[in-house]
Short mmCIF file of C-alpha atoms in Angstrom, two decimals:
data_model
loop_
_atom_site.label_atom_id
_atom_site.label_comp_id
_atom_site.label_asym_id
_atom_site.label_seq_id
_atom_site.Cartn_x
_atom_site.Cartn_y
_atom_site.Cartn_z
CA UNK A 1 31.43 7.48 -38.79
CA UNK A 2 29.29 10.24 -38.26
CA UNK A 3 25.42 9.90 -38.61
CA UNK A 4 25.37 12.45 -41.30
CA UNK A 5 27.11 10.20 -43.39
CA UNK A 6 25.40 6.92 -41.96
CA UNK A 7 22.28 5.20 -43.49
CA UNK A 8 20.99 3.66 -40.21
CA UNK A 9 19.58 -0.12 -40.30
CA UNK A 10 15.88 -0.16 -39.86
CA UNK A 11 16.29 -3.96 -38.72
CA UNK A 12 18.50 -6.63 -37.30
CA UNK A 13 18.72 -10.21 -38.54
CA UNK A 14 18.89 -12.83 -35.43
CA UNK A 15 20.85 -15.98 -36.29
CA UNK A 16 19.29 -18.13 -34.20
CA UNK A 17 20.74 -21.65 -33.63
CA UNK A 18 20.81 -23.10 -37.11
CA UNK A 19 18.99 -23.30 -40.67
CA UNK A 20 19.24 -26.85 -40.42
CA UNK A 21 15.11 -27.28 -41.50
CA UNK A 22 15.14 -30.56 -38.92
CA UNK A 23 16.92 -29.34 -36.42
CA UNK A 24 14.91 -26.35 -36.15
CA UNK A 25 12.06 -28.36 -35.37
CA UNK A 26 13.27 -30.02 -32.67
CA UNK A 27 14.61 -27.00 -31.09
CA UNK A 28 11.35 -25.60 -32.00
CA UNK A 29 9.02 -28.44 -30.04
CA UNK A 30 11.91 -28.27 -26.90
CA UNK A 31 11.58 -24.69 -26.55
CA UNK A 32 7.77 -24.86 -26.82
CA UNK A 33 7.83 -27.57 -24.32
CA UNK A 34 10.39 -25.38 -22.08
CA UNK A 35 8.23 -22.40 -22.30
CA UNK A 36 4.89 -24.00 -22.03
CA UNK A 37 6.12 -25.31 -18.45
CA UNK A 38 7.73 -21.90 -17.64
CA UNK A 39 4.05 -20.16 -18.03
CA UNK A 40 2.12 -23.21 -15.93
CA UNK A 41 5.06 -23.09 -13.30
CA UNK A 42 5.56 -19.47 -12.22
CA UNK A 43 1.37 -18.69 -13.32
CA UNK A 44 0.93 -21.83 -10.40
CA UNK A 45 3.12 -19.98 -8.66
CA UNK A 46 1.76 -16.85 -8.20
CA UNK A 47 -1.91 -18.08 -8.13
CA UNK A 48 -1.07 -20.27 -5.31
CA UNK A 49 0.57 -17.42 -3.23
CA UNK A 50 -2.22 -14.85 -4.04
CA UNK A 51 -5.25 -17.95 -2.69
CA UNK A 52 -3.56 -19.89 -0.20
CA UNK A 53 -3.56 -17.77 3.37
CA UNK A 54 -0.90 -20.05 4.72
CA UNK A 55 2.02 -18.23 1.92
CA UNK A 56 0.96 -14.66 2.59
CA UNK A 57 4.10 -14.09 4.19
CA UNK A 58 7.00 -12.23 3.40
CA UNK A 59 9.30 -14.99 2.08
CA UNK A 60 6.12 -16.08 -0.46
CA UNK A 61 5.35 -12.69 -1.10
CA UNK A 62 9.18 -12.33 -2.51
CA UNK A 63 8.78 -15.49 -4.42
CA UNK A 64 5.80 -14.09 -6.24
CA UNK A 65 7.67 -11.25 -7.38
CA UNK A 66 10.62 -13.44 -8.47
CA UNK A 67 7.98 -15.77 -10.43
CA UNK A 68 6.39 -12.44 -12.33
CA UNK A 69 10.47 -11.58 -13.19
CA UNK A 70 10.60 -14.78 -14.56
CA UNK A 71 7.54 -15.17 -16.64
CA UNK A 72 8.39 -11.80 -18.09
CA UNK A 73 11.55 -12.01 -18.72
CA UNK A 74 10.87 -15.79 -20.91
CA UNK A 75 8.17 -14.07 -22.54
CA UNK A 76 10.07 -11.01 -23.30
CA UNK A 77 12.47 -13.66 -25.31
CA UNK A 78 11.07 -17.29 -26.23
CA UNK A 79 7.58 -16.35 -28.47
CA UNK A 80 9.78 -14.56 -30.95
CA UNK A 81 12.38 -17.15 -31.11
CA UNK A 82 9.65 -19.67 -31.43
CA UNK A 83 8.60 -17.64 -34.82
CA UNK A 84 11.36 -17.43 -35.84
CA UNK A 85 11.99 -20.90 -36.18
CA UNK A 86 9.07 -21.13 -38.61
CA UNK A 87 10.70 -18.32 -40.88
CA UNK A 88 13.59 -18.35 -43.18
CA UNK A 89 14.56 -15.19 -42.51
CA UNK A 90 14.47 -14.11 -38.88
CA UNK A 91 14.34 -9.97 -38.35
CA UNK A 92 13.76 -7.81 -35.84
CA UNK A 93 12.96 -3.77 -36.32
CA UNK A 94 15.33 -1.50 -34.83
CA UNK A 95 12.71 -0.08 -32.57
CA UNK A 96 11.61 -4.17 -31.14
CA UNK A 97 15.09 -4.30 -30.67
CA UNK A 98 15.84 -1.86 -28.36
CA UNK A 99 12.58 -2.48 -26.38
CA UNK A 100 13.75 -5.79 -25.79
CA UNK A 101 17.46 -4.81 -24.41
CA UNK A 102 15.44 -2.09 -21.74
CA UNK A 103 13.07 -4.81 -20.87
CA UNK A 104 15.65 -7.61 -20.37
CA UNK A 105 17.68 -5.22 -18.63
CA UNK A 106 15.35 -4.06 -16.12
CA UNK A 107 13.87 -7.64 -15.43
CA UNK A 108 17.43 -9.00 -15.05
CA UNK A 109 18.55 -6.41 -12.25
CA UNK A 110 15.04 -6.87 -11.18
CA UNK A 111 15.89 -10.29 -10.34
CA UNK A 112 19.51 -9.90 -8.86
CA UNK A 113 17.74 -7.82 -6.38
CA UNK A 114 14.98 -9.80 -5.77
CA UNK A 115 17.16 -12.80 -4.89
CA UNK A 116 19.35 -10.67 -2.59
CA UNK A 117 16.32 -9.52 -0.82
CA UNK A 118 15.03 -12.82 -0.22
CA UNK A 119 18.80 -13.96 0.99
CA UNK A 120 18.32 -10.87 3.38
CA UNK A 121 14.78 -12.41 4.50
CA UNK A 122 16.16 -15.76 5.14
CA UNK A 123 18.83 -13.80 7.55
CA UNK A 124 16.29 -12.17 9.39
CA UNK A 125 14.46 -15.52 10.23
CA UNK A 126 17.17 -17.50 11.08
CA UNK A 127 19.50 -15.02 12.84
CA UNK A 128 17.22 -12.31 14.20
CA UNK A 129 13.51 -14.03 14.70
CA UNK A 130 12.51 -12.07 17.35
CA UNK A 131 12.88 -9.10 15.01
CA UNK A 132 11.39 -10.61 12.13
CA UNK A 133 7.38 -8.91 12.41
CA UNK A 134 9.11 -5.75 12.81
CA UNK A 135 11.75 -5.68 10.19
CA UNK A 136 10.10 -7.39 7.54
CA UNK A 137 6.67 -5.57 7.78
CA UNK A 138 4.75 -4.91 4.92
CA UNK A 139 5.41 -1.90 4.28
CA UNK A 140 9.18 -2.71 4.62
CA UNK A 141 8.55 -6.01 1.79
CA UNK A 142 6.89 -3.19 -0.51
CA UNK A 143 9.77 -0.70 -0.25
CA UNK A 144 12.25 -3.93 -0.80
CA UNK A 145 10.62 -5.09 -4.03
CA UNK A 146 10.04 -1.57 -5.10
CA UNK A 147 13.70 -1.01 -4.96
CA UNK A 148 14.44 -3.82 -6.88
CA UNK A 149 12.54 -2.64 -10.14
CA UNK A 150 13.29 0.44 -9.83
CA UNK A 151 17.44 -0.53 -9.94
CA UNK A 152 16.02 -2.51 -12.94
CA UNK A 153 14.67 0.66 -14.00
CA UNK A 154 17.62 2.85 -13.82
CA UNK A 155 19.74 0.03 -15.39
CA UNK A 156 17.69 -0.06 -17.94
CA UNK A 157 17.29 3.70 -18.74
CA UNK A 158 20.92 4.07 -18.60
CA UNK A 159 21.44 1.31 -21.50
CA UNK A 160 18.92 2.46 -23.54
CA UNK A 161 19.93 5.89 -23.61
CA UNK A 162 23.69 5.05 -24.54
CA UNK A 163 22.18 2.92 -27.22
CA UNK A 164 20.07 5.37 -28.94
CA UNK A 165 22.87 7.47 -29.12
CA UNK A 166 25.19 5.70 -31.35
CA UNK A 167 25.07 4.36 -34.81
CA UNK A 168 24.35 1.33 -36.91
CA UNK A 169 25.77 1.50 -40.75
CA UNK A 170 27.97 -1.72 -40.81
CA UNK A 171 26.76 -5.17 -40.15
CA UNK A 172 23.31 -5.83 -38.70
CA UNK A 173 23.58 -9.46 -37.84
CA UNK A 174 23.08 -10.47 -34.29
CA UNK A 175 24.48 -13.98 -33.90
CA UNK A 176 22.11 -14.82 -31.43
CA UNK A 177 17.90 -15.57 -30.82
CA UNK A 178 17.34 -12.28 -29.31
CA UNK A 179 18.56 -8.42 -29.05
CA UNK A 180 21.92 -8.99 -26.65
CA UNK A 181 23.47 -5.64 -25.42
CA UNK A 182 26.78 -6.70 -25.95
CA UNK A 183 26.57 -8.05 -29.31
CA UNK A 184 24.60 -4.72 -29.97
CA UNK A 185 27.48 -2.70 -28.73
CA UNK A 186 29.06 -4.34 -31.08
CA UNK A 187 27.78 -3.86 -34.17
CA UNK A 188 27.65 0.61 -33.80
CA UNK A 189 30.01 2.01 -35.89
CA UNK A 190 30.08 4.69 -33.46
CA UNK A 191 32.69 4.85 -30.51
CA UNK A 192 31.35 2.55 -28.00
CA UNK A 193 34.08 3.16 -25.55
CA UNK A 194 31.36 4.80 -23.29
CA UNK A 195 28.45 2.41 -23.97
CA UNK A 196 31.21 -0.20 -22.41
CA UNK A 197 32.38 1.45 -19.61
CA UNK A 198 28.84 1.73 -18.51
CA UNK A 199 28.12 -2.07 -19.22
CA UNK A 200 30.90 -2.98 -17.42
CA UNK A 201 30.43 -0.72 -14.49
CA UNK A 202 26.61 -1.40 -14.26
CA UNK A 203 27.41 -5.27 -14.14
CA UNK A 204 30.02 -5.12 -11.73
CA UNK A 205 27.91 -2.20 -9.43
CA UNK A 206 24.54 -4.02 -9.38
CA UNK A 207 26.02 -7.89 -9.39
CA UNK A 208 28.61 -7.38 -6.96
CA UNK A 209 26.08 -5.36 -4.48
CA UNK A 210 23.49 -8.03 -4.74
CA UNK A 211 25.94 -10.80 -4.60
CA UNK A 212 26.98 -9.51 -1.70
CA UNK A 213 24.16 -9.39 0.25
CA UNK A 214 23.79 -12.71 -0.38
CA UNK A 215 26.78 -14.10 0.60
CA UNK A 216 27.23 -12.00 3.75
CA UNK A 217 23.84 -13.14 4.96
CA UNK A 218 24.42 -16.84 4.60
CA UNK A 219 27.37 -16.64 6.26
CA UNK A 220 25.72 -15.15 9.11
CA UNK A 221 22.99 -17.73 8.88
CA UNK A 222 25.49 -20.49 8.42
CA UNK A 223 27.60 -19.32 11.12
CA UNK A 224 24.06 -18.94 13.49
CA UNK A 225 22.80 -22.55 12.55
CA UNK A 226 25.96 -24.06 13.39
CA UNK A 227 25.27 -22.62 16.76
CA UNK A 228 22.17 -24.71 17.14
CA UNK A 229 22.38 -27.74 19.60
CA UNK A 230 19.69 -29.61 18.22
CA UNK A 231 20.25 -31.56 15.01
CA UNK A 232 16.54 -30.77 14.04
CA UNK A 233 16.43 -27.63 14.74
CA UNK A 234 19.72 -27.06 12.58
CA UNK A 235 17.99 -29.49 9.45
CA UNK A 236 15.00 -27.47 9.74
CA UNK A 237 16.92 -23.69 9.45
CA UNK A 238 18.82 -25.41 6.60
CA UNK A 239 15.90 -26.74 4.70
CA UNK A 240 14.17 -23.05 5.08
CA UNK A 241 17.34 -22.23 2.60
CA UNK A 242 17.34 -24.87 0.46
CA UNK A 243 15.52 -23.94 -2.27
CA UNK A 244 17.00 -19.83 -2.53
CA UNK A 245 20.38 -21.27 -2.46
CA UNK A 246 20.04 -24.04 -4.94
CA UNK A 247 18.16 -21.08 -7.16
CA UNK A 248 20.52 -18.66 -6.60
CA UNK A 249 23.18 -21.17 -7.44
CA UNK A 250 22.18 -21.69 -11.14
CA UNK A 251 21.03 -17.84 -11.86
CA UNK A 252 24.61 -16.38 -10.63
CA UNK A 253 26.71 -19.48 -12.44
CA UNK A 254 24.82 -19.05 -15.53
CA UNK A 255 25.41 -15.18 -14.98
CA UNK A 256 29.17 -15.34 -14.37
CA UNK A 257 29.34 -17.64 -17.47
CA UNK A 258 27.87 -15.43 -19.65
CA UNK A 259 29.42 -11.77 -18.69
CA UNK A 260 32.58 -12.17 -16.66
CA UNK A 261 34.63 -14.52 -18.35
CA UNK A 262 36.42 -13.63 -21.70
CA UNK A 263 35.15 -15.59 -24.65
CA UNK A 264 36.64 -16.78 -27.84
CA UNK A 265 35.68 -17.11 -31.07
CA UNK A 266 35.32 -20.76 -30.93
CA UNK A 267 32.96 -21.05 -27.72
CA UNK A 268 30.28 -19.04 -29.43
CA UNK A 269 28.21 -22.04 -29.94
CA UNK A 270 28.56 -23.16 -26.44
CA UNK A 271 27.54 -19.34 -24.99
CA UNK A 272 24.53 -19.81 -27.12
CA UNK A 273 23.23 -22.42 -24.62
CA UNK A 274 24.50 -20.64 -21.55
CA UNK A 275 22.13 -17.99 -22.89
CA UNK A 276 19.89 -20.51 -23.36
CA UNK A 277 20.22 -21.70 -19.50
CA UNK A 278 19.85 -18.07 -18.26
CA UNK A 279 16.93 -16.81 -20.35
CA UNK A 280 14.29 -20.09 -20.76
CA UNK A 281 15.77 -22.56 -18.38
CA UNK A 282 16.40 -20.82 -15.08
CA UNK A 283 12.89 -19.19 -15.19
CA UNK A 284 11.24 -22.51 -15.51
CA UNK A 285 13.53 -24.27 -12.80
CA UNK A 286 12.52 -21.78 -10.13
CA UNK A 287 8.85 -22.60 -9.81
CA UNK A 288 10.10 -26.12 -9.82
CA UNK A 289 12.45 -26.03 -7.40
CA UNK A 290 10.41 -24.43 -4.95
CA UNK A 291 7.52 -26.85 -5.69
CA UNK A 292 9.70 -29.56 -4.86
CA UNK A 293 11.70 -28.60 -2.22
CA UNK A 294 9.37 -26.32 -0.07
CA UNK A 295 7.27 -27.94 2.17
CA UNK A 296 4.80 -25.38 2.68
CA UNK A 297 4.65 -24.79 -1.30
CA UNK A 298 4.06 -28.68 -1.32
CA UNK A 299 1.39 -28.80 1.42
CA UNK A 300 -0.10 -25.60 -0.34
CA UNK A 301 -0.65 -27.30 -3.55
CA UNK A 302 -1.96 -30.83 -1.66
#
């Protein structure tokens, strides 16, 4: 349809989880709950790295970043779901909307990078200490974490762009708690052929890359700790990993879940809570799962 004929929507309505009055209120005081220990987890987080002389390292320094993604990225989505559960009618203006698809999309690249540079830091360490000082410098950690946002960045320009380019006359229900590109796509009455070539391209160009990284550098580090003699030494290399791995883990699953695998009709209730686990959960694990598994995080907060 061309926009000269179109009457473009001024606002979106979100569908949320359900209009079920108690139900909502239980979701309501959960996702409070989940969000509340989001803020006090990754805030700890980055307080405790920015006092405590014994994290100002390049590994913590990393982790700090990741925590900031994190925060941002629940805040970007939970406080407007959270309204929303007090309101029969849930909207969101055309303009919120698309500031929340080039936010989520820089802050989720953001983090895909983030995690593959701390992968890389972990490889350094383990496989090539002597080099460590040297290649991780400070100056080298800026440029690192500066190239994460700014693939964020260009992700998110790209989007955003391709978005404000096409239409909206039909429908302007999202079936979900928040702006979703795809679903977004999906609602133009433009041809979107183009605004899905460049999802799909940008999801398999930025999560392969950083995916990759990762994997190739724990193989290395797998394949150097194996070459350890002393059962210490190789428990101690190992637990230095723990905690990325067991975070990376969850953020990629949930990721795959969500975007690489061909839904139905009849699992869109159960991608609501995948989208659930990747938005509000995983950004209030990671805080936790450092706490908890890092001893120098631990001894830190002792």
């Amino acid at each position: 349809m061309a926009k000269s004929n179109c009457t473009q929507v001024t606002e979106f309505t979100l569908m949320g989880f359900t209009t079920h009055p108690v139900i909502q209120v239980m979701l309501f005081q959960m996702f409070l709950l989940i969000y509340l220990v989001t803020i006090l987890g990754n805030l700890g987080i980055i307080t405790l790295i920015k006092t405590n002389p014994r994290l100002y390292s390049p590994m913590y320094y990393f982790l700090g970043n990741l925590a900031f993604v994190d925060l941002c990225f629940s805040t970007v989505v939970t406080p407007k779901m959270l309204v929303d559960f007090m309101l029969e009618e849930k909207h969101v203006t055309y303009a919120g909307c698309i500031a929340q698809v080039f936010t989520l999309d820089i802050l989720g690249i953001a983090e895909c990078f983030l995690l593959a540079t701390m992968a890389y830091d972990r490889y350094v360490a383990i496989c090539q200490p002597l080099l460590y000082s040297t290649v991780m410098s400070p100056k080298h950690c800026f440029q690192l974490v500066f190239g994460s946002y700014l693939m964020g960045l260009m992700n998110g320009m790209s989007h955003t762009i391709g978005i404000l380019n096409l239409s909206f006359c039909g429908s302007k229900v999202i079936d979900l708690y928040f702006c979703d590109i795809s679903l977004l796509i999906s609602l133009s009455t433009s041809d979107t052929t183009l605004n899905s070539t460049i999802l799909r391209t940008s999801a398999s160009l930025y999560g392969i890359s950083s995916i990759l990284v990762v994997l190739s550098s724990y193989i290395a580090i797998f394949s150097t700790v194996l070459g350890i003699r002393s059962a210490k030494g190789k428990c101690k290399a190992f637990s230095t990993c723990a905690s990325h791995v067991t975070v990376v883990s969850i953020f990629y699953g949930a990721s795959f879940f969500m975007y690489l695998r061909s839904s139905s009709e009849n699992s869109r209730g159960e991608d609501k809570w995948a989208v659930v686990l990747y938005t509000m959960v995983i950004p209030m694990l990671n805080p936790l799962i450092y706490s908890l598994r890092n001893k120098e995080v631990k001894e830190a907060l002792r």
